[in-house]
Coordinates of C-alpha atoms in Angstrom, one line a residue:
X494 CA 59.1 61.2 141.9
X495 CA 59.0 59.4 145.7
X496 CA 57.4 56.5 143.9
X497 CA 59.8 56.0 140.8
X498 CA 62.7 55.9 143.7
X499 CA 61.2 54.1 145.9
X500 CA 60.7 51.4 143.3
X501 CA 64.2 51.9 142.1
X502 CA 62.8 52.7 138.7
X503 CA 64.9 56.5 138.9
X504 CA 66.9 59.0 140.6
X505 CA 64.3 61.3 142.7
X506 CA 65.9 64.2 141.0
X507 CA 65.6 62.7 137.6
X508 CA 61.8 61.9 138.3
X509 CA 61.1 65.8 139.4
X510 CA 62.8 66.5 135.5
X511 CA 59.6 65.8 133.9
X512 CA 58.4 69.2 135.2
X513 CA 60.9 70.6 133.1
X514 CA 60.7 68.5 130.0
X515 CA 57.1 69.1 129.9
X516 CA 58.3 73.2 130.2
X517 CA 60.8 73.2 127.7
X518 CA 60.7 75.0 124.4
X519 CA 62.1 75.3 121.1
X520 CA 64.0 78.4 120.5
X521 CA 61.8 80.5 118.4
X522 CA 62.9 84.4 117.5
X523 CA 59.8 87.3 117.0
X524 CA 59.6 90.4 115.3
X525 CA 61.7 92.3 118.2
X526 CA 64.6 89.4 119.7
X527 CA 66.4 86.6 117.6
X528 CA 66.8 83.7 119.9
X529 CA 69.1 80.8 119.2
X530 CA 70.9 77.7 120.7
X531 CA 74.4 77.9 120.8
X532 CA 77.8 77.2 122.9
X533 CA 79.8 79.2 124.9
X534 CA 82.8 78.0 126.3
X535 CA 81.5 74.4 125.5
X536 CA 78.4 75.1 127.7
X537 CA 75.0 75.4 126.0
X538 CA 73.5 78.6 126.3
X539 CA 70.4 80.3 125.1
X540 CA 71.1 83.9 123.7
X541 CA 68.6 86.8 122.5
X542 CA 69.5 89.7 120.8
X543 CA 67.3 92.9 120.3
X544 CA 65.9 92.9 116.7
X545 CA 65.7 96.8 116.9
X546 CA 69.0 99.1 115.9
X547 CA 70.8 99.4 119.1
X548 CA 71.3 103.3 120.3
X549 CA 75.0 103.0 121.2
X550 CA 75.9 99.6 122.3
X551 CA 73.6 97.7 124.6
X552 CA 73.4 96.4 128.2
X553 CA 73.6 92.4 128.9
X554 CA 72.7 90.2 131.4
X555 CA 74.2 86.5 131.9
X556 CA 71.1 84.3 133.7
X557 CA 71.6 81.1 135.3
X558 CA 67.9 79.3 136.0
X559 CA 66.7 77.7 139.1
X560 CA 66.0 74.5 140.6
X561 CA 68.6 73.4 143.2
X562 CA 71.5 72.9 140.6
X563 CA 69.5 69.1 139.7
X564 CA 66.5 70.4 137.5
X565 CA 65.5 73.1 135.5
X566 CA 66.2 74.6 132.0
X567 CA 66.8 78.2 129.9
X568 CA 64.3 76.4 127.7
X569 CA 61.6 76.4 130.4
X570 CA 58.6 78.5 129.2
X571 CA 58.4 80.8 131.9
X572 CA 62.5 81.4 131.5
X573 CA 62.2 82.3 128.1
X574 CA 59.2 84.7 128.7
X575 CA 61.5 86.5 130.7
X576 CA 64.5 86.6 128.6
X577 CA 62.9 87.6 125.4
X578 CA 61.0 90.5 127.5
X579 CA 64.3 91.8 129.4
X580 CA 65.6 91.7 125.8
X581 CA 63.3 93.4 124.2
X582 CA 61.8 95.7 126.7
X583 CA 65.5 97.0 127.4
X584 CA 67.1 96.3 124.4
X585 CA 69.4 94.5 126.2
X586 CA 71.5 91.0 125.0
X587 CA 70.6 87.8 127.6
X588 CA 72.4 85.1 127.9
X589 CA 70.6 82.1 129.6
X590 CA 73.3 78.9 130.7
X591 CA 72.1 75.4 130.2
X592 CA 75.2 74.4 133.2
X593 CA 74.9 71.0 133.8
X594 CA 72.9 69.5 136.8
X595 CA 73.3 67.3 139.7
X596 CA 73.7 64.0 141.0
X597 CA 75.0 63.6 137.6
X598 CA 77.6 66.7 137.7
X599 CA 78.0 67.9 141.5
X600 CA 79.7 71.0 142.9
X601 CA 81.7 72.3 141.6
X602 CA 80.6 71.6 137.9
X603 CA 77.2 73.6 138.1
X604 CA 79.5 77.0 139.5
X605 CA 82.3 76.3 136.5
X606 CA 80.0 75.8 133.8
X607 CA 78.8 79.6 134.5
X608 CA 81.8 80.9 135.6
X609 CA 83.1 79.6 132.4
X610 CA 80.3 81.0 130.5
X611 CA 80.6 84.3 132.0
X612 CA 84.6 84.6 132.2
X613 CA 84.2 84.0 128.1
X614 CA 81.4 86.7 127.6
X615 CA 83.4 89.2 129.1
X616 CA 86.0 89.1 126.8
X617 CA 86.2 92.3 125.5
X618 CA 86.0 90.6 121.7
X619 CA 82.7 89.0 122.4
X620 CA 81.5 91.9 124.1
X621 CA 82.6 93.8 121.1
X622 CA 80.7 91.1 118.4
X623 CA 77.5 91.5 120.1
X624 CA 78.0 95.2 120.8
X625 CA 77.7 95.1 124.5
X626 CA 79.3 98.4 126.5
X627 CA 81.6 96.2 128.7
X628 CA 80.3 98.6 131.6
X629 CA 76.6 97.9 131.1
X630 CA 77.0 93.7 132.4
X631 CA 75.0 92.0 134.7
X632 CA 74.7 88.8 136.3
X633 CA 71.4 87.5 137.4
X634 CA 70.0 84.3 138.5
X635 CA 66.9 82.8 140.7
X636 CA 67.2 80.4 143.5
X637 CA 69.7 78.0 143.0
X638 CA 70.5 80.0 140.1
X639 CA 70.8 83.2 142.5
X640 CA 73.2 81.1 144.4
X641 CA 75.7 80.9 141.1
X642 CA 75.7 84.4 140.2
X643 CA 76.4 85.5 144.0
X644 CA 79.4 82.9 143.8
X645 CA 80.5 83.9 140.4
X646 CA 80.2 88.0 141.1
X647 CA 82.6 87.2 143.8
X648 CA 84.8 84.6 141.9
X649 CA 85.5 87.2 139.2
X650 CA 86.8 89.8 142.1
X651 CA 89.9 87.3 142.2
X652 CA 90.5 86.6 138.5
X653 CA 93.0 88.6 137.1
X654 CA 92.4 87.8 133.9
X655 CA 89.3 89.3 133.9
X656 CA 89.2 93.0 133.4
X657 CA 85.4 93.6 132.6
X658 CA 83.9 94.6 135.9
X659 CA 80.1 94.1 136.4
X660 CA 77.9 96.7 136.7
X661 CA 75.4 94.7 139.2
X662 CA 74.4 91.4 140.4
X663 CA 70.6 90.0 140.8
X664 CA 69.3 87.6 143.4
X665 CA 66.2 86.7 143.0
X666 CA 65.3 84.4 146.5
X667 CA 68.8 82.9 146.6
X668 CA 70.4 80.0 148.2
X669 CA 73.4 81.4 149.8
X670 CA 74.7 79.2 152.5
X671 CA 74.0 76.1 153.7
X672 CA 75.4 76.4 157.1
X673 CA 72.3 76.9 159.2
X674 CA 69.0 75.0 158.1
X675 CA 67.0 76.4 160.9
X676 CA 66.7 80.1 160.0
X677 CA 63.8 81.6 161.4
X678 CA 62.1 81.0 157.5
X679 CA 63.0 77.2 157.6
X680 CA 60.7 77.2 160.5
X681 CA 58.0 79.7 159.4
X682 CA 58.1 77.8 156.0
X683 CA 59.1 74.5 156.8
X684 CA 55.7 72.7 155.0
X685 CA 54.7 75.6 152.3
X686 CA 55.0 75.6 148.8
X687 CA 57.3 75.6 146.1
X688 CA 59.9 74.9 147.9
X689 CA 59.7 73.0 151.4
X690 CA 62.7 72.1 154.2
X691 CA 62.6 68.3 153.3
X692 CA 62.9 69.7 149.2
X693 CA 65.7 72.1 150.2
X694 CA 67.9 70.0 152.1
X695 CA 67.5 67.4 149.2
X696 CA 68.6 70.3 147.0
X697 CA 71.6 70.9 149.1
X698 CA 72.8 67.5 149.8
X699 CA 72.5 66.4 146.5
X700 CA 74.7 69.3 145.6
X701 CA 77.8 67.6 147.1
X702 CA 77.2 64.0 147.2
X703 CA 75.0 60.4 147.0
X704 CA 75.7 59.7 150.6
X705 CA 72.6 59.7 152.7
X706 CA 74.7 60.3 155.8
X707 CA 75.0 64.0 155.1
X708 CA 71.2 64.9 154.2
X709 CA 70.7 63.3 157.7
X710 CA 72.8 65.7 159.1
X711 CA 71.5 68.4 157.4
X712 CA 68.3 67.5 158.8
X713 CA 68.2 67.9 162.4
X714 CA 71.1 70.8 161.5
X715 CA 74.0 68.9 162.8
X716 CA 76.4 68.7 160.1
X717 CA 78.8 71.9 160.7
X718 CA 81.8 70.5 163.3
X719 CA 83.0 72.7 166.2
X720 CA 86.1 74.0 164.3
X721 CA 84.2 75.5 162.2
X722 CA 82.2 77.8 164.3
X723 CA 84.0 80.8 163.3
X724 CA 81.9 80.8 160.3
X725 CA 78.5 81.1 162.2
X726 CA 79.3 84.9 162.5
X727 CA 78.1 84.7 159.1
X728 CA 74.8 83.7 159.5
X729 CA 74.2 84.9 163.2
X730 CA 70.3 86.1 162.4
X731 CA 69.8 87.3 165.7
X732 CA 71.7 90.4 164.4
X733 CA 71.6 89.8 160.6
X734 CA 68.1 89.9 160.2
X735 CA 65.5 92.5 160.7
X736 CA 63.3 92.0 164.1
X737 CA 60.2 91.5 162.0
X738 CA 61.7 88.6 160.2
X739 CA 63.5 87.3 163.9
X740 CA 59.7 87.5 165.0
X741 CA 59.4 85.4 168.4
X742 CA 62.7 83.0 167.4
X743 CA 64.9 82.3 170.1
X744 CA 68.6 82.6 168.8
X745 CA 70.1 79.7 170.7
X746 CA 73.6 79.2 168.7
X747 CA 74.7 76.4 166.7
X748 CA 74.5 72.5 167.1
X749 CA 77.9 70.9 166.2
X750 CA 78.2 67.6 164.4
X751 CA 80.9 65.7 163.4
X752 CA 84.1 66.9 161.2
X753 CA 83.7 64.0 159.4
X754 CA 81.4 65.6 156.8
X755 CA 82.8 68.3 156.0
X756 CA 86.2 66.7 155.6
X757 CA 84.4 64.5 152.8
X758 CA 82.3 67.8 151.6
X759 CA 84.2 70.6 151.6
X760 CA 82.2 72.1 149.8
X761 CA 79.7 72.8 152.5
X762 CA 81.9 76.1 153.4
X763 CA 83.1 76.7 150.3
X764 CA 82.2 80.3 149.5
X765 CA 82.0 79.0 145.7
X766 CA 78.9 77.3 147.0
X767 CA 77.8 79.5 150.0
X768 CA 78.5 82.9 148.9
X769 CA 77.2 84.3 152.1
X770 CA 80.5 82.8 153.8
X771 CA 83.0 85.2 152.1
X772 CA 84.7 87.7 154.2
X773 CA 83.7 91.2 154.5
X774 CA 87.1 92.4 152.7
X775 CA 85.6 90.2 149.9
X776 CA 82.0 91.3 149.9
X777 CA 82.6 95.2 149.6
X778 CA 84.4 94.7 146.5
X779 CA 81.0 93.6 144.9
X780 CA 78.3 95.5 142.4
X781 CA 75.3 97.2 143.2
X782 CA 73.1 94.6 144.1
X783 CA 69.2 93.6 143.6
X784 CA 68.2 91.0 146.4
X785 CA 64.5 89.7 146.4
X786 CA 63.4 87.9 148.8
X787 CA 59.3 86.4 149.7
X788 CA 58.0 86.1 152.9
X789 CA 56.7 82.6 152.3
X790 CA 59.7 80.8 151.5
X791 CA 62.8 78.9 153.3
X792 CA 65.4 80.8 152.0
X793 CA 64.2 84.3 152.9
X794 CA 66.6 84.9 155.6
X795 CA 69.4 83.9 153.3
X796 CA 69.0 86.8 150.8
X797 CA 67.9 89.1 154.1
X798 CA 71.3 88.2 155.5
X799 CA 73.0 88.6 152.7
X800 CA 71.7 92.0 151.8
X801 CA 72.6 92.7 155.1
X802 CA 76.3 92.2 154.7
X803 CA 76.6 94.0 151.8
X804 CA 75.6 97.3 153.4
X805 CA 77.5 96.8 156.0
X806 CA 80.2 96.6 153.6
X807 CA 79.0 99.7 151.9
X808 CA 77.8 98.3 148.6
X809 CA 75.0 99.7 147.2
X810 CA 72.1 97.2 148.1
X811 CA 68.7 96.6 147.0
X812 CA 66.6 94.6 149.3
X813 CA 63.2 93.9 147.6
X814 CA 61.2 92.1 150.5
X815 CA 57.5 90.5 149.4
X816 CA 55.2 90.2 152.1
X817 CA 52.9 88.4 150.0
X818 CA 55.0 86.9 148.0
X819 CA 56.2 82.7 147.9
X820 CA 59.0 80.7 146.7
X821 CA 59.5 80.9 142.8
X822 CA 56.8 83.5 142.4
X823 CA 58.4 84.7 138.9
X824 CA 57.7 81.7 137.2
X825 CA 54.2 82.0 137.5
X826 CA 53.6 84.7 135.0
X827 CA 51.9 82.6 132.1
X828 CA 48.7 80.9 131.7
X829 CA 47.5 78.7 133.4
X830 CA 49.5 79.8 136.1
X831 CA 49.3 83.1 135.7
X832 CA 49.9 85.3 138.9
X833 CA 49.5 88.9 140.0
X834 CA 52.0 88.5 142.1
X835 CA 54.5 87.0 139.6
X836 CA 53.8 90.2 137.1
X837 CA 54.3 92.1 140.0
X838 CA 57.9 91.0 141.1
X839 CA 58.8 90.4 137.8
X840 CA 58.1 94.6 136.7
X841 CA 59.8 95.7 140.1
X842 CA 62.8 93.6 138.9
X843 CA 63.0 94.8 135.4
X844 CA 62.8 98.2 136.3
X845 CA 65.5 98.1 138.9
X846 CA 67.9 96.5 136.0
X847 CA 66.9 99.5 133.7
X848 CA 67.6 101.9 136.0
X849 CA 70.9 100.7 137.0
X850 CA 72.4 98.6 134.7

């Protein structure tokens, strides 16, 4: 991917797509989930429905994928392993979103196409057509696609059209803000795999904009201007984080930049786009909550924050931390990448939706 850009021969983000072309399947239903194509809202989705008679109506779950809102797929082979097992094994219906994907649609595009997707599935008609119980929904998502449902479970609090509340959220090592890029896991992680600093920041900057001037900022963490340090409270980890994850950091406060950027990037603060910047009157309004988070990836202390200020807010948290655990670990549950690890995670994770959803 460097090489095609650096030749000018393709976007870097366009080059790193292949990963997921190669991935990508067909929709193909079994003996126990019928899986097809369709639209919802005008935004492709990927839907399974339990082959088996329902006993009373079912639970559902509405999935946005990973890969920091520019790559990635509900297509992806791992993604529809998962969906056709949550499916089956809980006879549940699973909506995957194909939202579209940066630099070609930016923030907010990515957040509207599943807000849009989800606002329409909660109608209590559709529910009703693909006999959901309206008090059985999730949402769940992975990295960047933890990010979206985060930001859409807290977009729906203010929508008074919508009268389906959901039963629980799932963050599975989420993005969540993208106001400090030094966390004590962007250091401890800085250089290891999937997901490295230089990959996040890309991730995040391409999120908002082209400009090179802002991914510069991000990284020496000088992009977040002095009028804006109320927000910092937010991600102070030298009380949001658990001492074994502050380890021997030194908490030394933010570096300002200019206001420039985020005058021309709003949506740096946005909470649409960092959820972890909502208020607390906002956060205790939330679902039960599922937060993984791996020891061996950047955005650790994002989702350790996070579940943080949701029990301080008194909602019923989950915080499912793995010590041996590394960035994307779910995907690796087919050969020839076939994990432990990824098994692991991904059982503790369906049993936590079956029991509580």
């Amino acid at each position: 991917s460097k090489a095609v850009s650096l030749l000018g021969l393709m976007h870097y983000m366009k080059g790193l797509r292949l990963i997921t072309f190669l991935e990508t399947t067909t929709a193909t239903s079994d003996e126990n989930v019928t899986v097809t194509d369709t639209e919802f809202s005008n935004v492709p989705v990927r839907l399974y429905l339990p082959r088996r008679a329902p006993d009373g109506l079912r639970r559902a779950m509405v999935y946005f994928h990973g890969g920091g809102w520019c790559l990635g797929d509900a297509g992806m082979k791992s993604y529809d392993l998962m969906s056709q097992r949550i499916s089956n094994e809980l006879n549940a219906v699973v909506v995957s979103v194909n939202y579209r994907l940066a630099p070609e649609h930016r923030f907010p595009i990515p957040f509207e196409d599943v807000y849009s997707v989800t606002k329409f599935f909660l109608q209590s008609e559709v529910l009703s057509q693909y006999g959901v119980d309206p008090a059985r929904v999730c949402v769940a998502g992975d990295s960047a696609g933890g990010n979206l449902a985060a930001a859409v479970a807290q977009q729906l609090l203010e929508d008074p059209e919508v009268k389906t509340k959901l039963k629980a959220q799932i963050l599975l090592y989420p993005a969540l803000q993208a106001l400090d890029l030094d966390l004590p896991s962007y250091r401890d992680n800085a250089n290891k795999p999937i997901l490295t600093k230089p990959l996040m920041i890309s991730f995040w900057s391409e999120y908002f904009t082209s400009d090179p001037s802002l991914k510069e900022a991000m990284a020496s963490n000088r992009h977040i201007p002095a009028e804006s340090a109320h927000l910092f409270q937010f991600v102070n980890w030298s009380h949001l984080l658990p001492e074994e994850m502050r380890r021997a950091h030194a908490y030394s406060g933010p570096t300002y930049g200019s206001a420039g950027l985020v005058r021309r990037f709003p949506g740096l603060l946005d909470p649409r786009a960092a959820p972890l910047l909502a208020g607390d009157a906002r956060l205790r309004r939330l679902p039960r909550t599922y937060i993984l988070t791996c020891e061996h990836d950047v955005l650790r202390d994002d989702g350790a924050m996070y579940a943080q200020r949701l029990r301080a807010a008194g909602v019923r948290v989950t915080h499912d931390h793995a010590q041996d655990a590394f960035h994307a670990a779910l995907m690796f549950i087919l050969r020839p990448l076939d994990l432990a690890v990824g098994h692991r995670l991904f059982n503790r994770y369906v049993d936590w939706v079956n029991e509580n959803v």
